């Protein structure tokens, strides 16, 4: 007995060592063969063989335990991924990769249902090399995957290409063939349990060689599929929660915004109401609205010209006469050019500049009127050319418009505030127009008495003027304006609007509008041109304006009116209707019509460039021009009278042409030049 046990012991110990080392089954089976070759007797050999079989069973059990441990570890890792779910795609890729690793397959992939398209599509693949396969879409019931999705049960095929249990289609078979797959195992991704479970996709493991999948492999893939379904459902729930939170936050923001808008609207209403009650003007409203809306605000009249502005836009003047931006510069340039006729090139450049500024202002005004009409039609503010425009209405009458700059985006609360501001503006414009009309009627009576009987009671007229806020002892310009008979009333209203805020007064006298306004440092011609342009726009018809003055005192003002009437008549005869001028700007006609008969001024304005040139260079241009006219324009006779060569006469005439301008020898200019030459000669020149 002792000998037999001793003989079997080395082989039994060898089995235990191999089993502990995890040796393959072949090495365990070789122990019995070694005992047989060693001559172990039959009883010992049978014991060794029995021990070998037991060792193989233990090895298989240990192998299954290790495999199960690996699977459980993978499932625990997947559960950890789910618990820390941050990126759904990353979790799904991890599940697919673990399925491929645990089952030892060539590929693994996951498909999801597309509820809108009614089919399934590839969401994640691992180990795939075919682009055609990666872009497959499967209808319910098509292929192994379609069958899994339709029945919500696992299916395994050892050889997909020859398996007839499911519907083969050309597109699916082409994708499977392009990937080279043979054995495929697919399990459903289920949400819920029992018959009410919803299939949202499928998880697959596939080999490129024939293979039979064991039940435990199917169970493992089902567990991974359950984790994938949980991950997808959790991600959807989190997305829904985030969406609900976002919607809730948006709703809260809307509520807060609405509440703030209501509070702001109430505060704005109180502020504007307080302005009106305290006697605020249009400029005060514009400043308040600009502060509330964080922009620049301008108020324009019904013709589109600015009344007031809070910034660089609008260009409203402080004199209240609604001149367009640049009008003061325009009239100054134009007046200077007419006074200094000798500078022909400068006169042309000045006129072009004036026309350009005037045209630009008119185009801007027309654009604002068009925008205001659009606002009136829609009953809301409109956005035009980078600014908001809201009509200011009195019933259906367009009093003007409110313009907001610097706010390309205007939300509904601010837009409603802007529109409400136009209502307050319309009330103030109506009030100021009513006050102006009342005051002007009272002042107009003074003007009528001043023009009809200036010598009856001069001191009384001056006292009446002071009570009405007009100091007749101060220098004033007197303008006489006339339009067609059909527009007489419109011209009277336009005169009231034009003079509002400047300390002037107007009245209708002998069919013409008479305007008396304080001197502003320019001249009567400049004032007449500015008034002609603006009155024409306000009345909607051409208006001709004659200017006179400065005049101080009742008698001087009455004389200035008489001169203005004569000048207006002369402008009509000369075809200068629709413009503005004073007597001194009408050439020799002004000398004849004016009260001061400024002969020296006329001579200087007409011959000034020649006189200055002769004085500086000792030339005889004035004498040459007098001889040329005296000889009836004959060069030969002129050179004999001057005792010079004919070329000298030609050169002097060229110099005269350069100094006086190309129109010096026109009939009208020739007449003025000859008259100026005679007056200059009479004065000792």
CSV table of N, CA, C and O in Angstrom, one decimal, residues 2 19 25 103 117 121 135 139 167 176 185 203 316 360 396 401 490 494 554 628 637:
chain,number,residue,atom,x,y,z
A,2,UNK,N,1.9,1.2,0.8
A,2,UNK,CA,2.8,2.4,0.9
A,2,UNK,C,3.6,2.5,-0.4
A,2,UNK,O,3.7,3.6,-0.9
A,19,UNK,N,-2.4,22.7,-12.1
A,19,UNK,CA,-3.7,23.3,-11.9
A,19,UNK,C,-3.6,24.7,-11.2
A,19,UNK,O,-4.2,25.7,-11.6
A,25,UNK,N,-5.4,22.5,-20.8
A,25,UNK,CA,-5.9,21.2,-20.6
A,25,UNK,C,-4.9,20.2,-21.2
A,25,UNK,O,-4.8,19.0,-20.6
A,103,UNK,N,-16.9,39.3,-25.9
A,103,UNK,CA,-17.4,38.2,-26.7
A,103,UNK,C,-16.3,37.7,-27.7
A,103,UNK,O,-16.4,36.7,-28.3
A,117,UNK,N,-38.3,58.6,-39.3
A,117,UNK,CA,-38.2,57.9,-40.6
A,117,UNK,C,-38.8,56.5,-40.5
A,117,UNK,O,-39.1,55.9,-41.5
A,121,UNK,N,-31.0,53.0,-37.6
A,121,UNK,CA,-29.7,53.5,-38.3
A,121,UNK,C,-28.6,53.1,-37.4
A,121,UNK,O,-28.7,52.9,-36.2
A,135,UNK,N,-23.2,53.0,-42.8
A,135,UNK,CA,-24.3,53.9,-43.2
A,135,UNK,C,-25.6,53.2,-43.5
A,135,UNK,O,-26.5,53.7,-44.1
A,139,UNK,N,-35.2,48.7,-42.2
A,139,UNK,CA,-36.6,48.8,-41.9
A,139,UNK,C,-37.0,47.7,-40.9
A,139,UNK,O,-36.3,46.7,-40.8
A,167,UNK,N,-35.8,38.2,-43.4
A,167,UNK,CA,-35.9,38.8,-44.8
A,167,UNK,C,-34.6,39.4,-45.2
A,167,UNK,O,-34.0,40.3,-44.6
A,176,UNK,N,-23.5,43.9,-45.4
A,176,UNK,CA,-22.9,42.8,-44.6
A,176,UNK,C,-21.7,42.1,-45.4
A,176,UNK,O,-20.7,41.8,-44.9
A,185,UNK,N,-24.8,38.1,-33.8
A,185,UNK,CA,-25.7,38.0,-32.7
A,185,UNK,C,-26.3,39.4,-32.4
A,185,UNK,O,-25.5,40.4,-32.3
A,203,UNK,N,-28.2,45.9,-30.1
A,203,UNK,CA,-26.8,45.8,-29.9
A,203,UNK,C,-26.3,44.5,-30.6
A,203,UNK,O,-27.0,43.4,-30.4
A,316,UNK,N,-31.4,121.0,-35.6
A,316,UNK,CA,-32.4,122.1,-35.3
A,316,UNK,C,-31.7,123.3,-34.7
A,316,UNK,O,-30.8,123.2,-33.9
A,360,UNK,N,-29.2,118.3,-50.4
A,360,UNK,CA,-29.0,117.2,-49.4
A,360,UNK,C,-30.1,117.4,-48.3
A,360,UNK,O,-30.7,116.4,-47.8
A,396,UNK,N,-55.8,113.2,-38.3
A,396,UNK,CA,-55.1,112.7,-39.5
A,396,UNK,C,-54.0,113.7,-40.0
A,396,UNK,O,-53.4,113.4,-41.0
A,401,UNK,N,-42.6,114.4,-36.9
A,401,UNK,CA,-42.2,113.0,-36.6
A,401,UNK,C,-41.1,113.0,-35.5
A,401,UNK,O,-40.4,114.0,-35.4
A,490,UNK,N,-52.0,129.7,-46.6
A,490,UNK,CA,-50.9,128.8,-46.2
A,490,UNK,C,-49.6,129.5,-46.0
A,490,UNK,O,-48.8,129.2,-45.1
A,494,UNK,N,-47.4,129.5,-42.6
A,494,UNK,CA,-46.0,129.2,-42.7
A,494,UNK,C,-45.2,130.3,-42.1
A,494,UNK,O,-44.2,130.0,-41.4
A,554,UNK,N,-40.2,153.0,-35.6
A,554,UNK,CA,-41.4,152.9,-36.4
A,554,UNK,C,-41.2,153.5,-37.8
A,554,UNK,O,-41.5,152.8,-38.8
A,628,UNK,N,-13.2,150.9,-74.6
A,628,UNK,CA,-13.8,149.8,-75.4
A,628,UNK,C,-15.3,150.0,-75.6
A,628,UNK,O,-15.8,149.8,-76.7
A,637,UNK,N,-10.5,151.2,-83.0
A,637,UNK,CA,-10.7,152.5,-82.5
A,637,UNK,C,-10.3,152.7,-81.1
A,637,UNK,O,-9.8,153.7,-80.6
